[in-house]
Short mmCIF file of C-alpha atoms in Angstrom, two decimals:
data_model
loop_
_atom_site.label_atom_id
_atom_site.label_comp_id
_atom_site.label_asym_id
_atom_site.label_seq_id
_atom_site.Cartn_x
_atom_site.Cartn_y
_atom_site.Cartn_z
CA MET V 365 4.78 -30.86 4.75
CA GLU V 366 5.05 -29.16 1.60
CA ASN V 367 6.80 -25.79 1.55
CA SER V 368 8.59 -23.50 -1.14
CA ALA V 369 10.84 -26.06 -1.96
CA ASN V 370 8.12 -27.86 -4.22
CA LYS V 371 8.05 -27.69 -7.88
CA SER V 372 4.97 -26.96 -9.55
CA ASP V 373 3.86 -25.07 -12.63
CA GLU V 374 3.58 -21.86 -10.69
CA PRO V 375 6.06 -19.57 -9.66
CA SER V 376 8.52 -19.52 -6.40
CA ALA V 377 7.79 -16.86 -3.95
CA SER V 378 11.26 -14.90 -5.00
CA THR V 379 10.02 -14.60 -8.73
CA PRO V 380 10.96 -11.33 -9.64
CA THR V 381 8.48 -10.81 -12.69
CA LEU V 382 4.98 -12.83 -12.69
CA SER V 383 2.33 -13.17 -15.73
CA GLY V 384 -0.66 -11.14 -14.95
CA ARG V 385 -2.47 -14.43 -14.24
CA MET V 386 0.09 -15.33 -11.52
CA GLN V 387 -0.30 -11.75 -10.39
CA LYS V 388 -3.86 -11.97 -10.01
CA THR V 389 -3.44 -15.21 -7.95
CA ARG V 390 -0.82 -13.72 -5.59
CA LEU V 391 -2.92 -10.92 -4.99
CA SER V 392 -6.09 -12.78 -4.38
CA ILE V 393 -4.23 -15.13 -1.43
CA THR V 394 -3.13 -11.91 0.13
CA ARG V 395 -6.61 -10.55 0.11
CA HIS V 396 -8.21 -13.28 1.20
CA CYS V 397 -5.61 -13.82 3.94
CA ARG V 398 -6.29 -10.30 5.22
CA ASP V 399 -10.13 -11.15 5.13
CA LEU V 400 -9.80 -14.21 7.40
CA THR V 401 -7.50 -11.90 9.61
CA ALA V 402 -10.06 -9.42 9.86
CA GLU V 403 -12.78 -12.11 10.59
CA PHE V 404 -11.28 -14.42 12.88
CA GLY V 405 -7.72 -12.84 13.88
CA PHE V 406 -4.01 -14.29 12.44
CA ASN V 407 -4.41 -17.13 14.21
CA GLY V 408 -7.88 -18.05 13.82
CA PHE V 409 -7.52 -19.36 10.81
CA THR V 410 -5.59 -21.94 8.90
CA ILE V 411 -3.38 -21.90 5.33
CA GLU V 412 -5.96 -24.74 4.16
CA GLN V 413 -9.00 -22.05 4.73
CA ALA V 414 -7.09 -19.32 3.09
CA CYS V 415 -6.57 -22.08 -0.13
CA GLU V 416 -10.28 -22.97 -0.04
CA ARG V 417 -11.20 -19.46 -0.33
CA VAL V 418 -8.94 -18.90 -3.33
CA GLY V 419 -9.61 -22.15 -4.45
CA ILE V 420 -5.88 -23.25 -5.00
CA SER V 421 -4.00 -25.94 -3.39
CA ARG V 422 -1.67 -25.79 -0.37
CA ARG V 423 1.40 -26.86 -2.69
CA THR V 424 0.26 -23.69 -5.04
CA PHE V 425 0.28 -21.23 -1.66
CA PHE V 426 4.01 -22.22 -1.12
CA ASN V 427 4.97 -21.40 -4.59
CA TYR V 428 3.76 -17.83 -4.04
CA PHE V 429 4.54 -17.24 0.22
CA PRO V 430 6.70 -19.08 2.36
CA GLY V 431 4.23 -18.72 5.29
CA LYS V 432 0.81 -17.10 6.40
CA LEU V 433 2.46 -13.81 7.74
CA ASP V 434 4.36 -13.21 4.35
CA ALA V 435 0.82 -13.69 2.14
CA VAL V 436 -1.11 -11.35 4.54
CA PHE V 437 1.02 -8.67 3.97
CA GLY V 438 1.74 -9.63 0.06
CA HIS V 439 3.69 -7.61 -1.90
CA GLY V 440 2.47 -3.86 -2.04
CA THR V 441 3.68 -2.99 -5.76
CA GLU V 442 0.75 -5.19 -7.19
CA GLU V 443 -2.03 -2.89 -4.94
CA LEU V 444 -1.06 -0.05 -7.45
CA PRO V 445 -2.08 0.01 -11.45
CA GLU V 446 0.41 -1.27 -13.47
CA GLY V 447 2.86 1.60 -14.72
CA ALA V 448 1.89 3.92 -11.85
CA ILE V 449 5.40 4.40 -10.71
CA ASP V 450 6.85 4.51 -13.94
CA ARG V 451 4.25 7.23 -14.88
CA PHE V 452 5.37 9.18 -12.00
CA MET V 453 8.83 9.14 -12.45
CA ALA V 454 8.48 10.26 -15.79
CA ALA V 455 6.13 13.09 -15.06
CA ARG V 456 8.89 15.24 -13.77
CA PRO V 457 9.51 18.57 -16.16
CA GLU V 458 12.86 18.65 -17.78
CA GLY V 459 15.20 21.45 -17.08
CA ILE V 460 14.17 21.73 -13.35
CA GLU V 461 17.37 21.46 -10.69
CA GLY V 462 15.88 20.40 -7.12
CA ILE V 463 12.46 19.91 -5.84
CA SER V 464 10.38 20.22 -9.15
CA PRO V 465 6.95 22.62 -8.94
CA THR V 466 4.83 19.60 -9.93
CA LEU V 467 6.10 17.12 -7.15
CA LEU V 468 2.78 17.68 -4.99
CA ALA V 469 0.29 17.39 -8.19
CA ASP V 470 1.84 14.07 -9.47
CA LEU V 471 2.09 12.74 -5.86
CA VAL V 472 -1.51 13.10 -5.72
CA ALA V 473 -2.15 11.62 -9.09
CA LEU V 474 -0.51 8.68 -7.93
CA VAL V 475 -2.51 8.57 -4.88
CA LEU V 476 -5.35 9.23 -6.88
CA GLU V 477 -4.53 6.21 -9.23
CA GLN V 478 -4.60 3.64 -6.18
CA LEU V 479 -7.40 4.55 -4.56
CA SER V 480 -9.45 4.21 -7.87
CA PHE V 481 -7.91 1.01 -8.60
CA ASP V 482 -9.68 -1.18 -6.83
CA GLU V 483 -11.66 0.61 -3.85
CA LYS V 484 -13.26 -2.37 -2.47
CA ALA V 485 -9.89 -3.95 -2.11
CA ILE V 486 -8.52 -0.70 0.23
CA VAL V 487 -11.87 -0.71 2.09
CA SER V 488 -10.74 -4.54 2.76
CA THR V 489 -7.17 -3.44 3.82
CA HIS V 490 -8.41 -1.02 5.97
CA GLY V 491 -10.15 -3.91 8.09
CA PHE V 492 -7.12 -5.87 7.97
CA PHE V 493 -4.96 -3.23 9.43
CA ALA V 494 -7.31 -2.53 12.13
CA ALA V 495 -7.25 -5.71 12.99
CA ALA V 496 -3.45 -6.19 12.59
CA ARG V 497 -3.08 -3.63 15.36
CA ARG V 498 -4.66 -5.64 18.15
CA GLU V 499 -2.26 -8.77 17.06
CA PRO V 500 1.26 -8.30 18.64
CA GLU V 501 2.88 -10.69 15.85
CA LEU V 502 1.54 -8.55 13.01
CA LEU V 503 2.01 -5.46 14.85
CA GLN V 504 5.60 -6.17 14.94
CA HIS V 505 5.61 -6.79 11.76
CA MET V 506 4.08 -3.57 10.66
CA MET V 507 6.65 -1.44 12.61
CA GLN V 508 9.44 -3.49 10.94
CA SER V 509 8.09 -3.25 7.40
CA GLY V 510 6.26 -0.06 7.35
CA PRO V 511 9.36 2.18 7.98
CA LYS V 512 11.52 0.28 5.23
CA LYS V 513 8.97 0.92 2.68
CA VAL V 514 8.57 4.51 3.56
CA ALA V 515 12.61 4.89 3.44
CA GLU V 516 12.45 3.10 -0.17
CA PHE V 517 9.98 5.43 -1.32
CA LEU V 518 11.55 8.17 -0.19
CA GLU V 519 14.48 7.17 -2.12
CA ARG V 520 12.53 6.92 -5.49
CA ILE V 521 10.87 10.33 -5.07
CA ALA V 522 14.59 11.57 -4.03
CA SER V 523 16.06 9.48 -7.15
CA ARG V 524 13.11 11.65 -9.26
CA GLU V 525 13.73 14.87 -7.93
CA GLY V 526 17.73 14.64 -7.81
CA VAL V 527 17.82 15.71 -3.76
CA GLU V 528 18.68 13.44 -1.23
CA PRO V 529 16.26 11.05 0.63
CA ASP V 530 16.94 12.98 3.73
CA HIS V 531 15.65 16.29 2.09
CA PRO V 532 13.22 17.64 4.92
CA ALA V 533 10.51 18.43 2.19
CA LEU V 534 10.05 14.69 1.20
CA PRO V 535 9.13 13.36 4.01
CA LEU V 536 7.03 16.00 5.03
CA VAL V 537 4.51 15.68 1.92
CA ILE V 538 4.71 11.97 2.19
CA HIS V 539 3.35 11.87 5.86
CA THR V 540 0.68 14.59 4.77
CA LEU V 541 -0.55 12.17 1.97
CA HIS V 542 -0.43 9.28 3.82
CA PHE V 543 -2.74 11.18 6.76
CA ALA V 544 -5.44 12.53 4.12
CA THR V 545 -5.41 9.03 2.78
CA ILE V 546 -6.13 7.62 6.06
CA GLN V 547 -9.01 9.93 6.61
CA ALA V 548 -10.36 9.35 3.13
CA ILE V 549 -10.49 5.60 3.85
CA GLU V 550 -12.01 6.01 7.17
CA ARG V 551 -14.64 8.57 6.11
CA TYR V 552 -15.36 6.21 3.30
CA VAL V 553 -15.80 3.06 5.10
CA GLU V 554 -17.87 5.04 7.86
CA GLY V 555 -20.11 6.95 5.28
CA SER V 556 -22.85 5.78 2.74
CA GLY V 557 -20.56 5.77 -0.32
CA GLU V 558 -21.80 8.71 -2.16
CA SER V 559 -18.41 10.13 -2.63
CA SER V 560 -15.58 8.52 -3.94
CA LEU V 561 -12.05 7.50 -1.99
CA GLY V 562 -10.67 9.94 -4.65
CA ASP V 563 -13.10 12.79 -3.76
CA LEU V 564 -12.55 12.42 -0.34
CA PHE V 565 -8.85 12.49 -0.37
CA LEU V 566 -8.65 15.12 -2.53
CA GLU V 567 -10.90 17.29 -0.07
CA HIS V 568 -8.66 16.50 3.05
CA ILE V 569 -5.61 17.60 0.80
CA ALA V 570 -7.31 20.63 -0.31
CA GLN V 571 -8.14 21.71 3.32
CA GLY V 572 -4.73 21.19 4.45
CA GLN V 573 -3.34 22.99 1.43
CA GLN V 574 -5.32 25.96 2.47
CA VAL V 575 -3.56 26.01 6.24
CA LEU V 576 0.09 25.56 4.65
CA SER V 577 -0.19 28.04 2.41
CA GLN V 578 -0.65 30.63 4.69
CA PRO V 579 2.34 32.91 5.64
CA LEU V 580 4.58 31.69 8.12
CA ARG V 581 4.53 34.57 10.25
CA ARG V 582 2.09 37.47 11.31
CA ALA V 583 2.19 40.74 9.64
CA SER V 584 2.76 42.42 12.60
CA GLU V 585 6.53 40.02 13.49
#
């Protein structure tokens, strides 16, 4: 049986950098594996079927991913436009100490970049994660990898802001943005498509901001 030790013109799954063509292939593998999972369940399709949809050989598949589980979860950074994280990191105003006054706006801009990058792929991913919650093997992987990805992103934000990753404001804003994103995607999937994902996301964020901007104590207290 062929595995990741095979040699070919394609990179191994551990290659740190890929060309644009290779990134496109790797992302295509993940998207098709997610589509198949949503349609048939994780154990309802084979690697060969995924390869047939992508238009690659089994040998090439294993040069990108060590197995089907890795393929369906893919590489999250490829679902962002190129340079999006770098733009976010560079957007912090100079001469500011602690949490910057543009942090929320910069994070919203980052989310909007992702939501406008490929709406079709995002909807497909939404279907995959909905199916994954019914699959014990996938659910376990989600529970293990999800907090790790959140922690990694919090570390990026903390590095940009010059604060510790456990600063209470950071997880609060991240989970708020995540909730608004999920709500926007669900409304987009269920709706007629008259509003873009970005517009729906901004609507949820604006509604949350309206409530959170209220005084923390009543005037009588």
